[in-house]
PDB file of C-alpha atoms and ligand atoms in Angstrom:
ATOM      1  CA  MET A   1     -82.558 298.145 259.740  1.00  0.00           C
ATOM      2  CA  ASN A   2     -81.242 298.883 256.255  1.00  0.00           C
ATOM      3  CA  ASP A   3     -77.668 299.150 257.546  1.00  0.00           C
ATOM      4  CA  GLN A   4     -77.930 295.962 259.640  1.00  0.00           C
ATOM      5  CA  VAL A   5     -76.620 292.480 258.885  1.00  0.00           C
ATOM      6  CA  VAL A   6     -78.900 289.851 260.419  1.00  0.00           C
ATOM      7  CA  PHE A   7     -77.769 286.217 260.677  1.00  0.00           C
ATOM      8  CA  ILE A   8     -80.614 283.714 261.151  1.00  0.00           C
ATOM      9  CA  THR A   9     -80.076 280.031 261.885  1.00  0.00           C
ATOM     10  CA  GLY A  10     -82.897 277.667 260.948  1.00  0.00           C
ATOM     11  CA  ALA A  11     -84.162 280.046 258.278  1.00  0.00           C
ATOM     12  CA  THR A  12     -86.020 277.533 256.109  1.00  0.00           C
ATOM     13  CA  SER A  13     -89.318 277.391 257.995  1.00  0.00           C
ATOM     14  CA  GLY A  14     -91.314 278.642 260.962  1.00  0.00           C
ATOM     15  CA  PHE A  15     -89.870 281.516 262.998  1.00  0.00           C
ATOM     16  CA  GLY A  16     -86.645 281.617 260.979  1.00  0.00           C
ATOM     17  CA  ALA A  17     -88.290 282.038 257.573  1.00  0.00           C
ATOM     18  CA  ALA A  18     -90.846 284.504 258.974  1.00  0.00           C
ATOM     19  CA  SER A  19     -88.006 286.521 260.535  1.00  0.00           C
ATOM     20  CA  ALA A  20     -86.091 286.527 257.250  1.00  0.00           C
ATOM     21  CA  ARG A  21     -89.169 287.993 255.563  1.00  0.00           C
ATOM     22  CA  ARG A  22     -89.682 290.560 258.345  1.00  0.00           C
ATOM     23  CA  TYR A  23     -86.095 291.818 258.255  1.00  0.00           C
ATOM     24  CA  ALA A  24     -86.056 291.789 254.441  1.00  0.00           C
ATOM     25  CA  LYS A  25     -89.134 294.024 254.472  1.00  0.00           C
ATOM     26  CA  ALA A  26     -87.147 296.456 256.622  1.00  0.00           C
ATOM     27  CA  GLY A  27     -84.217 296.362 254.178  1.00  0.00           C
ATOM     28  CA  ALA A  28     -81.739 294.415 256.313  1.00  0.00           C
ATOM     29  CA  THR A  29     -78.907 292.393 254.771  1.00  0.00           C
ATOM     30  CA  LEU A  30     -79.338 288.711 255.603  1.00  0.00           C
ATOM     31  CA  VAL A  31     -77.260 285.614 256.245  1.00  0.00           C
ATOM     32  CA  LEU A  32     -79.555 282.584 256.247  1.00  0.00           C
ATOM     33  CA  LEU A  33     -78.392 279.218 257.540  1.00  0.00           C
ATOM     34  CA  ALA A  34     -80.098 275.815 257.406  1.00  0.00           C
ATOM     35  CA  ARG A  35     -79.692 272.308 255.990  1.00  0.00           C
ATOM     36  CA  ARG A  36     -82.331 272.394 253.222  1.00  0.00           C
ATOM     37  CA  MET A  37     -80.578 274.173 250.375  1.00  0.00           C
ATOM     38  CA  ASP A  38     -83.603 274.178 248.059  1.00  0.00           C
ATOM     39  CA  ARG A  39     -85.590 276.179 250.591  1.00  0.00           C
ATOM     40  CA  LEU A  40     -82.697 278.559 251.213  1.00  0.00           C
ATOM     41  CA  THR A  41     -82.400 279.227 247.482  1.00  0.00           C
ATOM     42  CA  THR A  42     -86.152 279.798 247.118  1.00  0.00           C
ATOM     43  CA  LEU A  43     -86.067 282.269 250.005  1.00  0.00           C
ATOM     44  CA  GLN A  44     -83.032 284.026 248.559  1.00  0.00           C
ATOM     45  CA  GLU A  45     -84.874 284.443 245.247  1.00  0.00           C
ATOM     46  CA  GLU A  46     -88.015 285.686 246.981  1.00  0.00           C
ATOM     47  CA  LEU A  47     -86.435 288.316 249.228  1.00  0.00           C
ATOM     48  CA  GLU A  48     -85.685 291.718 247.749  1.00  0.00           C
ATOM     49  CA  THR A  49     -82.631 292.351 249.893  1.00  0.00           C
ATOM     50  CA  PRO A  50     -79.017 291.101 249.837  1.00  0.00           C
ATOM     51  CA  VAL A  51     -79.013 287.490 251.058  1.00  0.00           C
ATOM     52  CA  HIS A  52     -76.086 285.122 251.620  1.00  0.00           C
ATOM     53  CA  VAL A  53     -77.038 281.521 252.268  1.00  0.00           C
ATOM     54  CA  LEU A  54     -75.092 278.998 254.337  1.00  0.00           C
ATOM     55  CA  ASN A  55     -76.010 275.379 253.722  1.00  0.00           C
ATOM     56  CA  VAL A  56     -74.798 274.233 257.115  1.00  0.00           C
ATOM     57  CA  ASP A  57     -75.896 271.831 259.843  1.00  0.00           C
ATOM     58  CA  VAL A  58     -75.386 273.631 263.170  1.00  0.00           C
ATOM     59  CA  ARG A  59     -74.267 270.321 264.720  1.00  0.00           C
ATOM     60  CA  ASP A  60     -71.188 270.371 262.483  1.00  0.00           C
ATOM     61  CA  ARG A  61     -68.810 272.559 264.466  1.00  0.00           C
ATOM     62  CA  ASP A  62     -66.233 273.040 261.703  1.00  0.00           C
ATOM     63  CA  ALA A  63     -68.910 273.857 259.140  1.00  0.00           C
ATOM     64  CA  VAL A  64     -70.392 276.522 261.415  1.00  0.00           C
ATOM     65  CA  TYR A  65     -67.008 278.187 262.047  1.00  0.00           C
ATOM     66  CA  ASP A  66     -65.970 277.885 258.380  1.00  0.00           C
ATOM     67  CA  GLY A  67     -69.319 279.281 257.281  1.00  0.00           C
ATOM     68  CA  VAL A  68     -68.959 282.346 259.488  1.00  0.00           C
ATOM     69  CA  ARG A  69     -65.286 282.817 258.516  1.00  0.00           C
ATOM     70  CA  SER A  70     -66.123 282.549 254.809  1.00  0.00           C
ATOM     71  CA  LEU A  71     -68.670 285.355 254.786  1.00  0.00           C
ATOM     72  CA  PRO A  72     -67.811 288.001 252.196  1.00  0.00           C
ATOM     73  CA  ALA A  73     -68.379 291.724 252.798  1.00  0.00           C
ATOM     74  CA  PRO A  74     -70.897 293.121 253.581  1.00  0.00           C
ATOM     75  CA  PHE A  75     -72.260 289.936 255.194  1.00  0.00           C
ATOM     76  CA  ASP A  76     -69.278 289.495 257.525  1.00  0.00           C
ATOM     77  CA  GLU A  77     -70.071 292.306 259.961  1.00  0.00           C
ATOM     78  CA  ILE A  78     -73.006 290.730 261.765  1.00  0.00           C
ATOM     79  CA  ASP A  79     -75.182 293.044 263.839  1.00  0.00           C
ATOM     80  CA  VAL A  80     -77.858 290.566 264.909  1.00  0.00           C
ATOM     81  CA  LEU A  81     -77.540 286.807 265.439  1.00  0.00           C
ATOM     82  CA  ILE A  82     -80.829 284.947 265.786  1.00  0.00           C
ATOM     83  CA  ASN A  83     -80.077 281.513 267.221  1.00  0.00           C
ATOM     84  CA  ASN A  84     -83.294 279.888 266.087  1.00  0.00           C
ATOM     85  CA  ALA A  85     -82.319 276.467 264.649  1.00  0.00           C
ATOM     86  CA  GLY A  86     -83.755 273.839 266.941  1.00  0.00           C
ATOM     87  CA  LEU A  87     -86.188 271.015 267.319  1.00  0.00           C
ATOM     88  CA  ALA A  88     -88.034 268.606 269.547  1.00  0.00           C
ATOM     89  CA  LEU A  89     -88.053 264.905 268.746  1.00  0.00           C
ATOM     90  CA  GLY A  90     -90.655 262.671 270.348  1.00  0.00           C
ATOM     91  CA  LEU A  91     -92.971 263.084 273.307  1.00  0.00           C
ATOM     92  CA  ASP A  92     -92.177 259.843 275.101  1.00  0.00           C
ATOM     93  CA  LYS A  93     -91.447 259.679 278.823  1.00  0.00           C
ATOM     94  CA  VAL A  94     -87.761 259.616 279.817  1.00  0.00           C
ATOM     95  CA  GLN A  95     -87.958 255.924 280.584  1.00  0.00           C
ATOM     96  CA  ASP A  96     -89.363 255.143 277.130  1.00  0.00           C
ATOM     97  CA  ALA A  97     -87.576 257.704 274.960  1.00  0.00           C
ATOM     98  CA  ASP A  98     -85.125 257.050 272.144  1.00  0.00           C
ATOM     99  CA  ILE A  99     -81.660 258.140 273.229  1.00  0.00           C
ATOM    100  CA  GLU A 100     -80.764 258.965 269.611  1.00  0.00           C
ATOM    101  CA  ASP A 101     -83.460 261.660 269.707  1.00  0.00           C
ATOM    102  CA  TRP A 102     -81.812 263.096 272.817  1.00  0.00           C
ATOM    103  CA  GLU A 103     -78.441 263.263 271.082  1.00  0.00           C
ATOM    104  CA  VAL A 104     -79.950 265.192 268.157  1.00  0.00           C
ATOM    105  CA  MET A 105     -81.760 267.666 270.428  1.00  0.00           C
ATOM    106  CA  ILE A 106     -78.716 268.248 272.610  1.00  0.00           C
ATOM    107  CA  ASP A 107     -76.394 268.581 269.605  1.00  0.00           C
ATOM    108  CA  THR A 108     -78.739 270.985 267.805  1.00  0.00           C
ATOM    109  CA  ASN A 109     -80.422 273.043 270.506  1.00  0.00           C
ATOM    110  CA  ILE A 110     -77.428 273.355 272.822  1.00  0.00           C
ATOM    111  CA  LYS A 111     -74.179 272.651 270.989  1.00  0.00           C
ATOM    112  CA  GLY A 112     -75.254 274.116 267.643  1.00  0.00           C
ATOM    113  CA  LEU A 113     -76.396 277.303 269.350  1.00  0.00           C
ATOM    114  CA  LEU A 114     -73.070 277.511 271.187  1.00  0.00           C
ATOM    115  CA  TYR A 115     -71.039 277.020 267.997  1.00  0.00           C
ATOM    116  CA  ALA A 116     -72.907 279.806 266.173  1.00  0.00           C
ATOM    117  CA  THR A 117     -72.592 282.113 269.167  1.00  0.00           C
ATOM    118  CA  HIS A 118     -68.886 281.444 269.650  1.00  0.00           C
ATOM    119  CA  ALA A 119     -68.179 281.858 265.928  1.00  0.00           C
ATOM    120  CA  VAL A 120     -69.999 285.183 265.633  1.00  0.00           C
ATOM    121  CA  LEU A 121     -69.169 286.824 268.974  1.00  0.00           C
ATOM    122  CA  PRO A 122     -65.508 287.803 268.408  1.00  0.00           C
ATOM    123  CA  GLY A 123     -66.523 290.126 265.542  1.00  0.00           C
ATOM    124  CA  MET A 124     -69.250 291.694 267.652  1.00  0.00           C
ATOM    125  CA  VAL A 125     -66.844 292.205 270.542  1.00  0.00           C
ATOM    126  CA  ALA A 126     -64.270 293.797 268.237  1.00  0.00           C
ATOM    127  CA  ARG A 127     -66.919 296.164 266.857  1.00  0.00           C
ATOM    128  CA  ARG A 128     -68.392 296.688 270.351  1.00  0.00           C
ATOM    129  CA  HIS A 129     -71.825 296.191 268.845  1.00  0.00           C
ATOM    130  CA  GLY A 130     -74.289 293.372 268.336  1.00  0.00           C
ATOM    131  CA  HIS A 131     -77.366 291.555 269.547  1.00  0.00           C
ATOM    132  CA  ILE A 132     -77.857 287.836 270.094  1.00  0.00           C
ATOM    133  CA  VAL A 133     -81.434 286.577 270.278  1.00  0.00           C
ATOM    134  CA  ASN A 134     -81.775 282.965 271.426  1.00  0.00           C
ATOM    135  CA  LEU A 135     -84.954 280.963 270.879  1.00  0.00           C
ATOM    136  CA  GLY A 136     -85.637 279.445 274.256  1.00  0.00           C
ATOM    137  CA  SER A 137     -89.108 278.211 275.152  1.00  0.00           C
ATOM    138  CA  VAL A 138     -91.732 278.011 277.856  1.00  0.00           C
ATOM    139  CA  ALA A 139     -90.757 274.322 277.798  1.00  0.00           C
ATOM    140  CA  GLY A 140     -87.523 275.420 279.493  1.00  0.00           C
ATOM    141  CA  THR A 141     -89.437 276.871 282.439  1.00  0.00           C
ATOM    142  CA  TYR A 142     -92.538 274.711 282.865  1.00  0.00           C
ATOM    143  CA  ALA A 143     -92.126 270.929 282.832  1.00  0.00           C
ATOM    144  CA  TYR A 144     -94.709 268.851 280.981  1.00  0.00           C
ATOM    145  CA  PRO A 145     -94.926 265.080 280.479  1.00  0.00           C
ATOM    146  CA  GLY A 146     -92.738 264.012 277.578  1.00  0.00           C
ATOM    147  CA  GLY A 147     -91.031 267.400 277.376  1.00  0.00           C
ATOM    148  CA  ASN A 148     -87.995 266.040 279.225  1.00  0.00           C
ATOM    149  CA  ILE A 149     -84.858 266.516 277.131  1.00  0.00           C
ATOM    150  CA  TYR A 150     -86.388 269.123 274.825  1.00  0.00           C
ATOM    151  CA  GLY A 151     -87.405 271.169 277.876  1.00  0.00           C
ATOM    152  CA  ALA A 152     -83.990 270.689 279.431  1.00  0.00           C
ATOM    153  CA  THR A 153     -82.230 271.943 276.291  1.00  0.00           C
ATOM    154  CA  LYS A 154     -84.456 275.011 276.328  1.00  0.00           C
ATOM    155  CA  ALA A 155     -83.763 275.596 280.031  1.00  0.00           C
ATOM    156  CA  PHE A 156     -80.126 275.675 278.957  1.00  0.00           C
ATOM    157  CA  VAL A 157     -80.891 278.228 276.253  1.00  0.00           C
ATOM    158  CA  ASN A 158     -82.975 280.400 278.591  1.00  0.00           C
ATOM    159  CA  PHE A 159     -80.199 280.473 281.176  1.00  0.00           C
ATOM    160  CA  PHE A 160     -77.253 280.664 278.777  1.00  0.00           C
ATOM    161  CA  SER A 161     -78.772 283.896 277.461  1.00  0.00           C
ATOM    162  CA  LEU A 162     -78.499 285.383 280.952  1.00  0.00           C
ATOM    163  CA  GLN A 163     -74.926 284.107 281.213  1.00  0.00           C
ATOM    164  CA  LEU A 164     -74.165 285.930 277.980  1.00  0.00           C
ATOM    165  CA  ARG A 165     -75.468 289.119 279.535  1.00  0.00           C
ATOM    166  CA  ALA A 166     -73.151 288.603 282.498  1.00  0.00           C
ATOM    167  CA  ASP A 167     -70.057 288.029 280.359  1.00  0.00           C
ATOM    168  CA  LEU A 168     -70.816 290.738 277.814  1.00  0.00           C
ATOM    169  CA  LEU A 169     -71.354 293.526 280.319  1.00  0.00           C
ATOM    170  CA  GLY A 170     -69.565 296.617 279.054  1.00  0.00           C
ATOM    171  CA  LYS A 171     -69.000 295.207 275.565  1.00  0.00           C
ATOM    172  CA  GLY A 172     -71.954 296.950 273.932  1.00  0.00           C
ATOM    173  CA  ILE A 173     -73.607 293.666 272.972  1.00  0.00           C
ATOM    174  CA  ARG A 174     -77.198 292.780 273.785  1.00  0.00           C
ATOM    175  CA  ALA A 175     -78.516 289.296 274.522  1.00  0.00           C
ATOM    176  CA  THR A 176     -82.103 288.111 274.761  1.00  0.00           C
ATOM    177  CA  SER A 177     -83.859 284.868 275.536  1.00  0.00           C
ATOM    178  CA  LEU A 178     -87.176 284.770 273.681  1.00  0.00           C
ATOM    179  CA  GLU A 179     -89.357 282.059 275.198  1.00  0.00           C
ATOM    180  CA  PRO A 180     -92.514 281.331 273.211  1.00  0.00           C
ATOM    181  CA  GLY A 181     -95.352 278.981 274.026  1.00  0.00           C
ATOM    182  CA  LEU A 182     -97.586 277.288 271.478  1.00  0.00           C
ATOM    183  CA  CYS A 183     -96.908 278.461 267.925  1.00  0.00           C
ATOM    184  CA  GLU A 184     -97.982 276.819 264.689  1.00  0.00           C
ATOM    185  CA  THR A 185     -94.949 275.907 262.576  1.00  0.00           C
ATOM    186  CA  ASP A 186     -93.329 272.691 261.333  1.00  0.00           C
ATOM    187  CA  PHE A 187     -92.243 272.113 264.952  1.00  0.00           C
ATOM    188  CA  SER A 188     -94.850 269.417 265.709  1.00  0.00           C
ATOM    189  CA  GLU A 189     -94.461 267.704 262.349  1.00  0.00           C
ATOM    190  CA  THR A 190     -90.754 267.370 263.172  1.00  0.00           C
ATOM    191  CA  ARG A 191     -91.480 266.291 266.759  1.00  0.00           C
ATOM    192  CA  PHE A 192     -93.819 263.550 265.506  1.00  0.00           C
ATOM    193  CA  LYS A 193     -91.440 262.553 262.697  1.00  0.00           C
ATOM    194  CA  GLY A 194     -93.676 263.378 259.768  1.00  0.00           C
ATOM    195  CA  ASP A 195     -97.016 262.339 261.315  1.00  0.00           C
ATOM    196  CA  SER A 196     -98.901 265.357 260.003  1.00  0.00           C
ATOM    197  CA  GLU A 197    -102.262 264.260 261.430  1.00  0.00           C
ATOM    198  CA  ARG A 198    -100.822 264.153 264.960  1.00  0.00           C
ATOM    199  CA  ALA A 199     -99.072 267.470 264.354  1.00  0.00           C
ATOM    200  CA  ALA A 200    -102.250 269.130 263.080  1.00  0.00           C
ATOM    201  CA  ALA A 201    -104.146 267.919 266.171  1.00  0.00           C
ATOM    202  CA  VAL A 202    -101.749 269.906 268.395  1.00  0.00           C
ATOM    203  CA  TYR A 203    -102.812 273.152 266.743  1.00  0.00           C
ATOM    204  CA  GLU A 204    -106.473 272.425 265.988  1.00  0.00           C
ATOM    205  CA  ASN A 205    -108.713 275.155 267.460  1.00  0.00           C
ATOM    206  CA  SER A 206    -105.839 276.074 269.789  1.00  0.00           C
ATOM    207  CA  GLY A 207    -105.262 279.726 268.970  1.00  0.00           C
ATOM    208  CA  ALA A 208    -101.557 278.895 268.508  1.00  0.00           C
ATOM    209  CA  LEU A 209     -99.562 281.933 267.435  1.00  0.00           C
ATOM    210  CA  PRO A 210     -98.406 282.133 263.811  1.00  0.00           C
ATOM    211  CA  ALA A 211     -94.665 282.341 263.130  1.00  0.00           C
ATOM    212  CA  GLU A 212     -95.151 285.925 261.959  1.00  0.00           C
ATOM    213  CA  ASP A 213     -96.041 286.986 265.526  1.00  0.00           C
ATOM    214  CA  ILE A 214     -92.732 285.677 266.829  1.00  0.00           C
ATOM    215  CA  ALA A 215     -90.872 287.280 263.915  1.00  0.00           C
ATOM    216  CA  GLU A 216     -92.498 290.599 264.810  1.00  0.00           C
ATOM    217  CA  LEU A 217     -91.350 290.222 268.430  1.00  0.00           C
ATOM    218  CA  ILE A 218     -87.798 289.379 267.373  1.00  0.00           C
ATOM    219  CA  PHE A 219     -87.817 292.397 265.086  1.00  0.00           C
ATOM    220  CA  TRP A 220     -89.147 294.621 267.883  1.00  0.00           C
ATOM    221  CA  ILE A 221     -86.608 293.361 270.440  1.00  0.00           C
ATOM    222  CA  THR A 222     -83.743 294.146 268.065  1.00  0.00           C
ATOM    223  CA  SER A 223     -85.163 297.494 266.912  1.00  0.00           C
ATOM    224  CA  LEU A 224     -85.287 299.045 270.367  1.00  0.00           C
ATOM    225  CA  PRO A 225     -82.690 301.698 271.194  1.00  0.00           C
ATOM    226  CA  ASN A 226     -79.301 300.170 272.025  1.00  0.00           C
ATOM    227  CA  ARG A 227     -79.554 301.246 275.641  1.00  0.00           C
ATOM    228  CA  ILE A 228     -82.414 298.765 276.218  1.00  0.00           C
ATOM    229  CA  ASN A 229     -81.794 295.048 276.708  1.00  0.00           C
ATOM    230  CA  ILE A 230     -84.748 292.668 276.906  1.00  0.00           C
ATOM    231  CA  ASN A 231     -83.221 289.887 279.028  1.00  0.00           C
ATOM    232  CA  ARG A 232     -86.057 287.367 278.778  1.00  0.00           C
ATOM    233  CA  LEU A 233     -89.376 287.554 277.032  1.00  0.00           C
ATOM    234  CA  GLU A 234     -91.911 284.811 277.671  1.00  0.00           C
ATOM    235  CA  VAL A 235     -94.885 284.842 275.341  1.00  0.00           C
ATOM    236  CA  MET A 236     -97.922 282.611 274.919  1.00  0.00           C
ATOM    237  CA  PRO A 237    -101.137 282.704 272.953  1.00  0.00           C
ATOM    238  CA  LEU A 238    -103.987 284.080 275.048  1.00  0.00           C
ATOM    239  CA  THR A 239    -105.549 280.627 274.808  1.00  0.00           C
ATOM    240  CA  GLN A 240    -102.640 278.954 276.630  1.00  0.00           C
ATOM    241  CA  SER A 241    -102.071 278.937 280.382  1.00  0.00           C
ATOM    242  CA  PHE A 242    -100.663 276.786 283.203  1.00  0.00           C
ATOM    243  CA  ALA A 243    -101.652 273.298 284.305  1.00  0.00           C
ATOM    244  CA  PRO A 244    -101.968 272.458 288.002  1.00  0.00           C
ATOM    245  CA  LEU A 245     -99.154 270.399 289.544  1.00  0.00           C
ATOM    246  CA  SER A 246     -99.930 266.712 289.101  1.00  0.00           C
ATOM    247  CA  ILE A 247    -100.534 264.408 292.042  1.00  0.00           C
ATOM    248  CA  HIS A 248    -100.444 260.657 291.760  1.00  0.00           C
ATOM    249  CA  ARG A 249    -102.767 259.037 294.310  1.00  0.00           C
ATOM    250  CA  GLU A 250    -102.447 255.400 295.280  1.00  0.00           C
ATOM    251  CA  ASP A 251    -105.746 253.478 295.284  1.00  0.00           C
TER     252      ASP A 251
HETATM  253  P1  LIG B 301     -89.585 274.710 262.456  1.00  0.00           P
HETATM  254  O1  LIG B 301     -89.507 273.222 262.485  1.00  0.00           O
HETATM  255  O2  LIG B 301     -90.616 275.341 261.590  1.00  0.00           O
HETATM  256  O3  LIG B 301     -88.153 275.320 262.072  1.00  0.00           O
HETATM  257  C1  LIG B 301     -86.960 274.781 262.564  1.00  0.00           C
HETATM  258  C2  LIG B 301     -85.794 275.347 261.766  1.00  0.00           C
HETATM  259  O4  LIG B 301     -84.582 274.863 262.352  1.00  0.00           O
HETATM  260  C3  LIG B 301     -85.807 274.904 260.316  1.00  0.00           C
HETATM  261  O5  LIG B 301     -85.486 276.013 259.499  1.00  0.00           O
HETATM  262  C4  LIG B 301     -84.708 273.866 260.243  1.00  0.00           C
HETATM  263  O6  LIG B 301     -84.065 273.929 258.965  1.00  0.00           O
HETATM  264  C5  LIG B 301     -83.745 274.367 261.328  1.00  0.00           C
HETATM  265  N1  LIG B 301     -82.874 273.325 261.840  1.00  0.00           N
HETATM  266  C6  LIG B 301     -83.218 272.215 262.545  1.00  0.00           C
HETATM  267  N2  LIG B 301     -82.126 271.471 262.786  1.00  0.00           N
HETATM  268  C7  LIG B 301     -81.068 272.121 262.219  1.00  0.00           C
HETATM  269  C8  LIG B 301     -79.685 271.847 262.115  1.00  0.00           C
HETATM  270  N3  LIG B 301     -79.162 270.744 262.650  1.00  0.00           N
HETATM  271  N4  LIG B 301     -78.885 272.730 261.469  1.00  0.00           N
HETATM  272  C9  LIG B 301     -79.422 273.852 260.925  1.00  0.00           C
HETATM  273  N5  LIG B 301     -80.716 274.156 260.983  1.00  0.00           N
HETATM  274  C10 LIG B 301     -81.531 273.298 261.618  1.00  0.00           C
HETATM  275  O7  LIG B 301     -89.791 275.134 263.979  1.00  0.00           O
HETATM  276  P2  LIG B 301     -89.987 276.562 264.699  1.00  0.00           P
HETATM  277  O8  LIG B 301     -89.872 277.684 263.769  1.00  0.00           O
HETATM  278  O9  LIG B 301     -91.195 276.418 265.533  1.00  0.00           O
HETATM  279  O10 LIG B 301     -88.758 276.512 265.699  1.00  0.00           O
HETATM  280  C11 LIG B 301     -87.709 277.465 265.702  1.00  0.00           C
HETATM  281  C12 LIG B 301     -87.132 277.517 267.107  1.00  0.00           C
HETATM  282  O11 LIG B 301     -88.119 277.975 268.010  1.00  0.00           O
HETATM  283  C13 LIG B 301     -86.653 276.172 267.646  1.00  0.00           C
HETATM  284  O12 LIG B 301     -85.466 276.388 268.364  1.00  0.00           O
HETATM  285  C14 LIG B 301     -87.789 275.743 268.571  1.00  0.00           C
HETATM  286  O13 LIG B 301     -87.331 274.900 269.592  1.00  0.00           O
HETATM  287  C15 LIG B 301     -88.221 277.091 269.112  1.00  0.00           C
HETATM  288  N6  LIG B 301     -89.571 277.168 269.646  1.00  0.00           N
HETATM  289  C16 LIG B 301     -90.668 276.764 268.939  1.00  0.00           C
HETATM  290  C17 LIG B 301     -91.938 276.888 269.474  1.00  0.00           C
HETATM  291  C18 LIG B 301     -93.174 276.446 268.764  1.00  0.00           C
HETATM  292  O14 LIG B 301     -94.210 276.240 269.418  1.00  0.00           O
HETATM  293  N7  LIG B 301     -93.167 276.289 267.453  1.00  0.00           N
HETATM  294  C19 LIG B 301     -92.142 277.495 270.799  1.00  0.00           C
HETATM  295  C20 LIG B 301     -90.911 277.851 271.470  1.00  0.00           C
HETATM  296  C21 LIG B 301     -89.692 277.711 270.906  1.00  0.00           C
HETATM  297  P3  LIG B 301     -83.495 272.689 258.126  1.00  0.00           P
HETATM  298  O15 LIG B 301     -84.356 271.503 258.444  1.00  0.00           O
HETATM  299  O16 LIG B 301     -83.596 273.149 256.707  1.00  0.00           O
HETATM  300  O17 LIG B 301     -82.086 272.565 258.576  1.00  0.00           O
HETATM  301  C1  LIG B 302     -92.175 274.668 271.995  1.00  0.00           C
HETATM  302  C2  LIG B 302     -93.283 274.951 272.970  1.00  0.00           C
HETATM  303  O1  LIG B 302     -94.819 273.862 274.683  1.00  0.00           O
HETATM  304  O2  LIG B 302     -94.663 272.837 272.481  1.00  0.00           O
HETATM  305  O3  LIG B 302     -90.966 275.042 272.545  1.00  0.00           O
HETATM  306  O4  LIG B 302     -92.838 272.624 274.063  1.00  0.00           O
HETATM  307  S1  LIG B 302     -93.912 273.506 273.565  1.00  0.00           S
END
């Protein structure tokens, strides 16, 4: 990994920060993108590897393209793009949900991921080398009450990753949809808009995976020989499984 440039979106917490630490340990050169500059700077100071930070909101199309275009050498030749920036907002039913929350999830999880991908891909195609890892989710495969738009954005991510594979055939570029289940990060605190008690209850005695487990999987997926492409990888804690289909019975 010490000759690899790894670009991570959403690097300030959870999977993104854990991945930054994992790749730094392996000597990779990093580009870290997120909105919270203080956290980016702290991470940059902590990591003993070359780090370029981009204080960018992935929803801002121009900022994403400008950020990628502005990268100085050696950060400009990206080997691995980890499209990780994303969030869930709310757990209300479709009929009760706040449409503003939907806009943010769609703009971040779908459009932001597309901007980063489209900005980085031409360089990878020109070099005939690269790997894009998209953070999908089990929420994109299995519907649960209140998951609605979040789950739908992740279904997009899961499937877009396969579409990338189709379009990139013969270009030497790998694409993977990594689809985790319950993992303990700031995800729930964000979903419940700062209600840390409600967020903590999600993870209490749950066996939720730590972010470091997902970082290790991302690292493994991208460290495999180039001839291997993991298309989709669904992963859950051992303590998580499937619910039966629900049936509403009239009295
Ligand atoms: P965290 O809340 O811990 O991290 C989310 C990261 O995304 C932060 O670094 C945040 O940085 C960044 N981010 C959010 N919005 C934007 C934006 N508009 N522009 C740039 N960066 C942004 O959550 P996780 O680590 O859990 O989540 C990472 C990804 O994994 C998400 O896509 C999530 O949907 C997915 N996932 C999470 C699971 C879980 O159970 N935790 C399971 C399956 C998938 P900042 O606020 O500084 O911009
Ligand atoms: C996050 C997993 O099940 O909390 O994508 O929606 S879940």
